[in-house]
Amino acid sequence: MTSGPLWQQQGQDLVNPDLDLAIERVIRASRAVIWKAWTTPELFAQWWIPEPYTCRVDKFAVHAGGGFATSMSEDGSTFTPHMDAAFLVVDEDERLVFTNAVDSTLRPANPMPVAVTGEVMVIPVLVPVTRNSGCSRVGASSPSNWHR
């Protein structure tokens, strides 16, 4: 597994907090479920575009150098292009990096869109086990009661 986001691995932050948007999200699901949602076209289409729009996955090749293309529809019948992007890094069950600065054929996007580069890191998060979580409590309030 790699250490840290791609933009930090060069020994410098390539994200400028005054100009760039970084979004982090912790999702309570197993690594396998998250990975499958990102790498299975039928599941990806269910969440990639917010309601009330419908997403259609036109191309989906999850490997470094592969890509994906999606279309969107308001009425479910007339679709317009949404995103055409390339996967730059695919580390099974751990990490995906994609960009639309180049399209799914690795050619410069034309016309040039507002560039989006996304990095998805599927990492285990330690959470305290409580009575309400449906899990059994291991200890009182020490690191021994934290589980992946």
PDB file of N, CA, C and O in Angstrom, residues 75-134:
ATOM      1  N   ASP A  75     -34.478  13.080 -18.119  1.00  0.00           N
ATOM      2  CA  ASP A  75     -35.735  12.370 -18.335  1.00  0.00           C
ATOM      3  C   ASP A  75     -35.571  10.853 -18.457  1.00  0.00           C
ATOM      4  O   ASP A  75     -36.542  10.130 -18.634  1.00  0.00           O
ATOM      5  N   GLY A  76     -34.334  10.357 -18.416  1.00  0.00           N
ATOM      6  CA  GLY A  76     -34.098   8.926 -18.508  1.00  0.00           C
ATOM      7  C   GLY A  76     -34.049   8.378 -19.920  1.00  0.00           C
ATOM      8  O   GLY A  76     -33.811   7.203 -20.122  1.00  0.00           O
ATOM      9  N   SER A  77     -34.247   9.262 -20.923  1.00  0.00           N
ATOM     10  CA  SER A  77     -34.210   8.773 -22.311  1.00  0.00           C
ATOM     11  C   SER A  77     -33.238   9.559 -23.191  1.00  0.00           C
ATOM     12  O   SER A  77     -32.622   8.985 -24.073  1.00  0.00           O
ATOM     13  N   THR A  78     -33.097  10.837 -22.968  1.00  0.00           N
ATOM     14  CA  THR A  78     -32.171  11.653 -23.739  1.00  0.00           C
ATOM     15  C   THR A  78     -30.912  11.883 -22.902  1.00  0.00           C
ATOM     16  O   THR A  78     -30.973  12.514 -21.845  1.00  0.00           O
ATOM     17  N   PHE A  79     -29.780  11.350 -23.377  1.00  0.00           N
ATOM     18  CA  PHE A  79     -28.529  11.437 -22.624  1.00  0.00           C
ATOM     19  C   PHE A  79     -27.556  12.392 -23.297  1.00  0.00           C
ATOM     20  O   PHE A  79     -27.485  12.453 -24.524  1.00  0.00           O
ATOM     21  N   THR A  80     -26.811  13.126 -22.469  1.00  0.00           N
ATOM     22  CA  THR A  80     -25.744  14.003 -22.964  1.00  0.00           C
ATOM     23  C   THR A  80     -24.447  13.590 -22.272  1.00  0.00           C
ATOM     24  O   THR A  80     -24.468  13.075 -21.148  1.00  0.00           O
ATOM     25  N   PRO A  81     -23.299  13.819 -22.928  1.00  0.00           N
ATOM     26  CA  PRO A  81     -22.021  13.444 -22.301  1.00  0.00           C
ATOM     27  C   PRO A  81     -21.848  14.132 -20.945  1.00  0.00           C
ATOM     28  O   PRO A  81     -22.213  15.292 -20.772  1.00  0.00           O
ATOM     29  N   HIS A  82     -21.305  13.407 -20.013  1.00  0.00           N
ATOM     30  CA  HIS A  82     -21.049  13.948 -18.683  1.00  0.00           C
ATOM     31  C   HIS A  82     -19.553  14.009 -18.397  1.00  0.00           C
ATOM     32  O   HIS A  82     -19.001  15.073 -18.190  1.00  0.00           O
ATOM     33  N   MET A  83     -18.882  12.858 -18.390  1.00  0.00           N
ATOM     34  CA  MET A  83     -17.446  12.844 -18.115  1.00  0.00           C
ATOM     35  C   MET A  83     -16.769  11.760 -18.931  1.00  0.00           C
ATOM     36  O   MET A  83     -17.298  10.680 -19.114  1.00  0.00           O
ATOM     37  N   ASP A  84     -15.592  12.096 -19.432  1.00  0.00           N
ATOM     38  CA  ASP A  84     -14.733  11.157 -20.149  1.00  0.00           C
ATOM     39  C   ASP A  84     -13.369  11.298 -19.479  1.00  0.00           C
ATOM     40  O   ASP A  84     -12.742  12.356 -19.552  1.00  0.00           O
ATOM     41  N   ALA A  85     -12.934  10.255 -18.781  1.00  0.00           N
ATOM     42  CA  ALA A  85     -11.743  10.373 -17.936  1.00  0.00           C
ATOM     43  C   ALA A  85     -10.875   9.130 -18.035  1.00  0.00           C
ATOM     44  O   ALA A  85     -11.315   8.080 -18.491  1.00  0.00           O
ATOM     45  N   ALA A  86      -9.637   9.272 -17.583  1.00  0.00           N
ATOM     46  CA  ALA A  86      -8.671   8.170 -17.609  1.00  0.00           C
ATOM     47  C   ALA A  86      -8.285   7.789 -16.191  1.00  0.00           C
ATOM     48  O   ALA A  86      -8.142   8.651 -15.320  1.00  0.00           O
ATOM     49  N   PHE A  87      -8.109   6.492 -15.972  1.00  0.00           N
ATOM     50  CA  PHE A  87      -7.560   6.006 -14.710  1.00  0.00           C
ATOM     51  C   PHE A  87      -6.039   6.063 -14.805  1.00  0.00           C
ATOM     52  O   PHE A  87      -5.446   5.516 -15.724  1.00  0.00           O
ATOM     53  N   LEU A  88      -5.413   6.743 -13.867  1.00  0.00           N
ATOM     54  CA  LEU A  88      -3.952   6.871 -13.840  1.00  0.00           C
ATOM     55  C   LEU A  88      -3.315   5.820 -12.946  1.00  0.00           C
ATOM     56  O   LEU A  88      -2.251   5.289 -13.261  1.00  0.00           O
ATOM     57  N   VAL A  89      -3.959   5.546 -11.811  1.00  0.00           N
ATOM     58  CA  VAL A  89      -3.458   4.565 -10.852  1.00  0.00           C
ATOM     59  C   VAL A  89      -4.639   3.693 -10.424  1.00  0.00           C
ATOM     60  O   VAL A  89      -5.704   4.208 -10.102  1.00  0.00           O
ATOM     61  N   VAL A  90      -4.435   2.380 -10.430  1.00  0.00           N
ATOM     62  CA  VAL A  90      -5.432   1.452  -9.901  1.00  0.00           C
ATOM     63  C   VAL A  90      -4.685   0.421  -9.067  1.00  0.00           C
ATOM     64  O   VAL A  90      -4.004  -0.444  -9.604  1.00  0.00           O
ATOM     65  N   ASP A  91      -4.763   0.578  -7.765  1.00  0.00           N
ATOM     66  CA  ASP A  91      -4.180  -0.374  -6.822  1.00  0.00           C
ATOM     67  C   ASP A  91      -5.348  -1.135  -6.203  1.00  0.00           C
ATOM     68  O   ASP A  91      -6.093  -0.574  -5.381  1.00  0.00           O
ATOM     69  N   GLU A  92      -5.530  -2.366  -6.620  1.00  0.00           N
ATOM     70  CA  GLU A  92      -6.680  -3.192  -6.236  1.00  0.00           C
ATOM     71  C   GLU A  92      -7.016  -3.078  -4.753  1.00  0.00           C
ATOM     72  O   GLU A  92      -6.158  -3.255  -3.895  1.00  0.00           O
ATOM     73  N   ASP A  93      -8.275  -2.770  -4.479  1.00  0.00           N
ATOM     74  CA  ASP A  93      -8.829  -2.668  -3.118  1.00  0.00           C
ATOM     75  C   ASP A  93      -8.201  -1.565  -2.267  1.00  0.00           C
ATOM     76  O   ASP A  93      -8.429  -1.529  -1.066  1.00  0.00           O
ATOM     77  N   GLU A  94      -7.398  -0.687  -2.863  1.00  0.00           N
ATOM     78  CA  GLU A  94      -6.737   0.348  -2.068  1.00  0.00           C
ATOM     79  C   GLU A  94      -6.904   1.754  -2.623  1.00  0.00           C
ATOM     80  O   GLU A  94      -7.219   2.675  -1.881  1.00  0.00           O
ATOM     81  N   ARG A  95      -6.683   1.944  -3.937  1.00  0.00           N
ATOM     82  CA  ARG A  95      -6.545   3.307  -4.422  1.00  0.00           C
ATOM     83  C   ARG A  95      -6.836   3.418  -5.906  1.00  0.00           C
ATOM     84  O   ARG A  95      -6.421   2.587  -6.700  1.00  0.00           O
ATOM     85  N   LEU A  96      -7.569   4.488  -6.272  1.00  0.00           N
ATOM     86  CA  LEU A  96      -7.823   4.847  -7.667  1.00  0.00           C
ATOM     87  C   LEU A  96      -7.453   6.310  -7.843  1.00  0.00           C
ATOM     88  O   LEU A  96      -7.748   7.133  -6.979  1.00  0.00           O
ATOM     89  N   VAL A  97      -6.817   6.629  -8.945  1.00  0.00           N
ATOM     90  CA  VAL A  97      -6.572   8.023  -9.306  1.00  0.00           C
ATOM     91  C   VAL A  97      -7.065   8.172 -10.733  1.00  0.00           C
ATOM     92  O   VAL A  97      -6.717   7.375 -11.605  1.00  0.00           O
ATOM     93  N   PHE A  98      -7.905   9.192 -10.964  1.00  0.00           N
ATOM     94  CA  PHE A  98      -8.425   9.432 -12.309  1.00  0.00           C
ATOM     95  C   PHE A  98      -8.372  10.923 -12.618  1.00  0.00           C
ATOM     96  O   PHE A  98      -8.273  11.756 -11.722  1.00  0.00           O
ATOM     97  N   THR A  99      -8.422  11.253 -13.906  1.00  0.00           N
ATOM     98  CA  THR A  99      -8.453  12.652 -14.333  1.00  0.00           C
ATOM     99  C   THR A  99      -9.237  12.780 -15.623  1.00  0.00           C
ATOM    100  O   THR A  99      -9.289  11.842 -16.418  1.00  0.00           O
ATOM    101  N   ASN A 100      -9.839  13.933 -15.818  1.00  0.00           N
ATOM    102  CA  ASN A 100     -10.488  14.210 -17.093  1.00  0.00           C
ATOM    103  C   ASN A 100      -9.678  15.211 -17.914  1.00  0.00           C
ATOM    104  O   ASN A 100     -10.141  15.718 -18.929  1.00  0.00           O
ATOM    105  N   ALA A 101      -8.434  15.495 -17.481  1.00  0.00           N
ATOM    106  CA  ALA A 101      -7.550  16.347 -18.284  1.00  0.00           C
ATOM    107  C   ALA A 101      -7.173  15.617 -19.565  1.00  0.00           C
ATOM    108  O   ALA A 101      -6.887  16.230 -20.590  1.00  0.00           O
ATOM    109  N   VAL A 102      -7.161  14.279 -19.494  1.00  0.00           N
ATOM    110  CA  VAL A 102      -7.061  13.437 -20.687  1.00  0.00           C
ATOM    111  C   VAL A 102      -8.308  12.562 -20.692  1.00  0.00           C
ATOM    112  O   VAL A 102      -8.879  12.276 -19.646  1.00  0.00           O
ATOM    113  N   ASP A 103      -8.744  12.152 -21.886  1.00  0.00           N
ATOM    114  CA  ASP A 103      -9.963  11.354 -21.954  1.00  0.00           C
ATOM    115  C   ASP A 103      -9.668   9.868 -21.784  1.00  0.00           C
ATOM    116  O   ASP A 103      -8.525   9.470 -21.527  1.00  0.00           O
ATOM    117  N   SER A 104     -10.678   9.039 -21.951  1.00  0.00           N
ATOM    118  CA  SER A 104     -10.540   7.609 -21.720  1.00  0.00           C
ATOM    119  C   SER A 104      -9.660   6.908 -22.747  1.00  0.00           C
ATOM    120  O   SER A 104      -9.326   5.741 -22.589  1.00  0.00           O
ATOM    121  N   THR A 105      -9.241   7.637 -23.784  1.00  0.00           N
ATOM    122  CA  THR A 105      -8.289   7.083 -24.758  1.00  0.00           C
ATOM    123  C   THR A 105      -6.888   7.657 -24.543  1.00  0.00           C
ATOM    124  O   THR A 105      -6.007   7.486 -25.371  1.00  0.00           O
ATOM    125  N   LEU A 106      -6.703   8.371 -23.418  1.00  0.00           N
ATOM    126  CA  LEU A 106      -5.435   9.004 -23.035  1.00  0.00           C
ATOM    127  C   LEU A 106      -5.011  10.128 -23.973  1.00  0.00           C
ATOM    128  O   LEU A 106      -3.834  10.436 -24.097  1.00  0.00           O
ATOM    129  N   ARG A 107      -5.968  10.748 -24.607  1.00  0.00           N
ATOM    130  CA  ARG A 107      -5.729  11.932 -25.445  1.00  0.00           C
ATOM    131  C   ARG A 107      -6.141  13.171 -24.664  1.00  0.00           C
ATOM    132  O   ARG A 107      -7.044  13.105 -23.826  1.00  0.00           O
ATOM    133  N   PRO A 108      -5.517  14.315 -24.933  1.00  0.00           N
ATOM    134  CA  PRO A 108      -5.953  15.544 -24.261  1.00  0.00           C
ATOM    135  C   PRO A 108      -7.442  15.783 -24.498  1.00  0.00           C
ATOM    136  O   PRO A 108      -7.932  15.620 -25.618  1.00  0.00           O
ATOM    137  N   ALA A 109      -8.154  16.107 -23.432  1.00  0.00           N
ATOM    138  CA  ALA A 109      -9.595  16.337 -23.536  1.00  0.00           C
ATOM    139  C   ALA A 109      -9.859  17.528 -24.443  1.00  0.00           C
ATOM    140  O   ALA A 109      -9.175  18.548 -24.365  1.00  0.00           O
ATOM    141  N   ASN A 110     -10.830  17.374 -25.331  1.00  0.00           N
ATOM    142  CA  ASN A 110     -11.150  18.429 -26.285  1.00  0.00           C
ATOM    143  C   ASN A 110     -12.659  18.483 -26.469  1.00  0.00           C
ATOM    144  O   ASN A 110     -13.243  17.498 -26.899  1.00  0.00           O
ATOM    145  N   PRO A 111     -13.298  19.603 -26.144  1.00  0.00           N
ATOM    146  CA  PRO A 111     -12.689  20.811 -25.603  1.00  0.00           C
ATOM    147  C   PRO A 111     -12.217  20.574 -24.169  1.00  0.00           C
ATOM    148  O   PRO A 111     -12.749  19.718 -23.475  1.00  0.00           O
ATOM    149  N   MET A 112     -11.226  21.343 -23.773  1.00  0.00           N
ATOM    150  CA  MET A 112     -10.646  21.184 -22.443  1.00  0.00           C
ATOM    151  C   MET A 112     -11.691  21.529 -21.383  1.00  0.00           C
ATOM    152  O   MET A 112     -12.218  22.623 -21.360  1.00  0.00           O
ATOM    153  N   PRO A 113     -12.020  20.548 -20.524  1.00  0.00           N
ATOM    154  CA  PRO A 113     -13.002  20.826 -19.467  1.00  0.00           C
ATOM    155  C   PRO A 113     -12.338  21.507 -18.282  1.00  0.00           C
ATOM    156  O   PRO A 113     -11.124  21.702 -18.264  1.00  0.00           O
ATOM    157  N   VAL A 114     -13.134  21.853 -17.298  1.00  0.00           N
ATOM    158  CA  VAL A 114     -12.557  22.233 -16.015  1.00  0.00           C
ATOM    159  C   VAL A 114     -11.963  20.934 -15.486  1.00  0.00           C
ATOM    160  O   VAL A 114     -12.671  19.959 -15.262  1.00  0.00           O
ATOM    161  N   ALA A 115     -10.654  20.893 -15.369  1.00  0.00           N
ATOM    162  CA  ALA A 115      -9.970  19.645 -15.037  1.00  0.00           C
ATOM    163  C   ALA A 115     -10.308  19.175 -13.631  1.00  0.00           C
ATOM    164  O   ALA A 115     -10.320  19.948 -12.682  1.00  0.00           O
ATOM    165  N   VAL A 116     -10.587  17.883 -13.538  1.00  0.00           N
ATOM    166  CA  VAL A 116     -10.851  17.222 -12.261  1.00  0.00           C
ATOM    167  C   VAL A 116      -9.885  16.056 -12.161  1.00  0.00           C
ATOM    168  O   VAL A 116      -9.781  15.247 -13.074  1.00  0.00           O
ATOM    169  N   THR A 117      -9.151  16.000 -11.075  1.00  0.00           N
ATOM    170  CA  THR A 117      -8.326  14.840 -10.788  1.00  0.00           C
ATOM    171  C   THR A 117      -8.778  14.332  -9.433  1.00  0.00           C
ATOM    172  O   THR A 117      -8.800  15.076  -8.461  1.00  0.00           O
ATOM    173  N   GLY A 118      -9.185  13.073  -9.390  1.00  0.00           N
ATOM    174  CA  GLY A 118      -9.696  12.498  -8.156  1.00  0.00           C
ATOM    175  C   GLY A 118      -8.821  11.369  -7.683  1.00  0.00           C
ATOM    176  O   GLY A 118      -8.298  10.607  -8.488  1.00  0.00           O
ATOM    177  N   GLU A 119      -8.646  11.297  -6.398  1.00  0.00           N
ATOM    178  CA  GLU A 119      -7.906  10.204  -5.789  1.00  0.00           C
ATOM    179  C   GLU A 119      -8.796   9.586  -4.726  1.00  0.00           C
ATOM    180  O   GLU A 119      -9.293  10.272  -3.848  1.00  0.00           O
ATOM    181  N   VAL A 120      -9.021   8.294  -4.844  1.00  0.00           N
ATOM    182  CA  VAL A 120      -9.842   7.563  -3.898  1.00  0.00           C
ATOM    183  C   VAL A 120      -8.928   6.597  -3.169  1.00  0.00           C
ATOM    184  O   VAL A 120      -8.290   5.756  -3.797  1.00  0.00           O
ATOM    185  N   MET A 121      -8.843   6.761  -1.865  1.00  0.00           N
ATOM    186  CA  MET A 121      -8.046   5.851  -1.057  1.00  0.00           C
ATOM    187  C   MET A 121      -8.999   5.082  -0.155  1.00  0.00           C
ATOM    188  O   MET A 121      -9.735   5.679   0.623  1.00  0.00           O
ATOM    189  N   VAL A 122      -9.018   3.780  -0.300  1.00  0.00           N
ATOM    190  CA  VAL A 122      -9.879   2.923   0.505  1.00  0.00           C
ATOM    191  C   VAL A 122      -9.016   2.392   1.642  1.00  0.00           C
ATOM    192  O   VAL A 122      -8.230   1.478   1.469  1.00  0.00           O
ATOM    193  N   ILE A 123      -9.158   3.048   2.799  1.00  0.00           N
ATOM    194  CA  ILE A 123      -8.316   2.690   3.938  1.00  0.00           C
ATOM    195  C   ILE A 123      -9.187   2.327   5.128  1.00  0.00           C
ATOM    196  O   ILE A 123     -10.274   2.860   5.299  1.00  0.00           O
ATOM    197  N   PRO A 124      -8.716   1.396   5.940  1.00  0.00           N
ATOM    198  CA  PRO A 124      -9.486   1.074   7.150  1.00  0.00           C
ATOM    199  C   PRO A 124      -9.391   2.239   8.128  1.00  0.00           C
ATOM    200  O   PRO A 124      -8.358   2.883   8.237  1.00  0.00           O
ATOM    201  N   VAL A 125     -10.482   2.505   8.793  1.00  0.00           N
ATOM    202  CA  VAL A 125     -10.526   3.575   9.782  1.00  0.00           C
ATOM    203  C   VAL A 125     -10.837   2.940  11.119  1.00  0.00           C
ATOM    204  O   VAL A 125     -11.737   2.107  11.233  1.00  0.00           O
ATOM    205  N   LEU A 126     -10.094   3.324  12.132  1.00  0.00           N
ATOM    206  CA  LEU A 126     -10.347   2.807  13.476  1.00  0.00           C
ATOM    207  C   LEU A 126     -11.560   3.520  14.060  1.00  0.00           C
ATOM    208  O   LEU A 126     -11.640   4.740  14.028  1.00  0.00           O
ATOM    209  N   VAL A 127     -12.503   2.756  14.541  1.00  0.00           N
ATOM    210  CA  VAL A 127     -13.695   3.329  15.162  1.00  0.00           C
ATOM    211  C   VAL A 127     -13.898   2.681  16.523  1.00  0.00           C
ATOM    212  O   VAL A 127     -13.614   1.508  16.706  1.00  0.00           O
ATOM    213  N   PRO A 128     -14.371   3.457  17.505  1.00  0.00           N
ATOM    214  CA  PRO A 128     -14.620   2.854  18.814  1.00  0.00           C
ATOM    215  C   PRO A 128     -15.847   1.936  18.737  1.00  0.00           C
ATOM    216  O   PRO A 128     -16.810   2.246  18.061  1.00  0.00           O
ATOM    217  N   VAL A 129     -15.778   0.825  19.400  1.00  0.00           N
ATOM    218  CA  VAL A 129     -16.905  -0.095  19.455  1.00  0.00           C
ATOM    219  C   VAL A 129     -17.782   0.333  20.619  1.00  0.00           C
ATOM    220  O   VAL A 129     -17.321   0.441  21.749  1.00  0.00           O
ATOM    221  N   THR A 130     -19.053   0.602  20.355  1.00  0.00           N
ATOM    222  CA  THR A 130     -19.987   1.005  21.400  1.00  0.00           C
ATOM    223  C   THR A 130     -21.177   0.059  21.409  1.00  0.00           C
ATOM    224  O   THR A 130     -21.372  -0.713  20.475  1.00  0.00           O
ATOM    225  N   ARG A 131     -21.997   0.161  22.413  1.00  0.00           N
ATOM    226  CA  ARG A 131     -23.184  -0.693  22.503  1.00  0.00           C
ATOM    227  C   ARG A 131     -24.125  -0.450  21.326  1.00  0.00           C
ATOM    228  O   ARG A 131     -24.774  -1.353  20.853  1.00  0.00           O
ATOM    229  N   ASN A 132     -24.224   0.774  20.844  1.00  0.00           N
ATOM    230  CA  ASN A 132     -25.149   1.108  19.767  1.00  0.00           C
ATOM    231  C   ASN A 132     -24.679   0.647  18.396  1.00  0.00           C
ATOM    232  O   ASN A 132     -25.429   0.689  17.446  1.00  0.00           O
ATOM    233  N   SER A 133     -23.435   0.239  18.272  1.00  0.00           N
ATOM    234  CA  SER A 133     -22.905  -0.131  16.958  1.00  0.00           C
ATOM    235  C   SER A 133     -23.305  -1.537  16.539  1.00  0.00           C
ATOM    236  O   SER A 133     -23.089  -1.931  15.418  1.00  0.00           O
ATOM    237  N   GLY A 134     -23.892  -2.304  17.459  1.00  0.00           N
ATOM    238  CA  GLY A 134     -24.253  -3.674  17.134  1.00  0.00           C
ATOM    239  C   GLY A 134     -23.091  -4.630  17.309  1.00  0.00           C
ATOM    240  O   GLY A 134     -23.194  -5.808  17.025  1.00  0.00           O
TER     241      GLY A 134
END
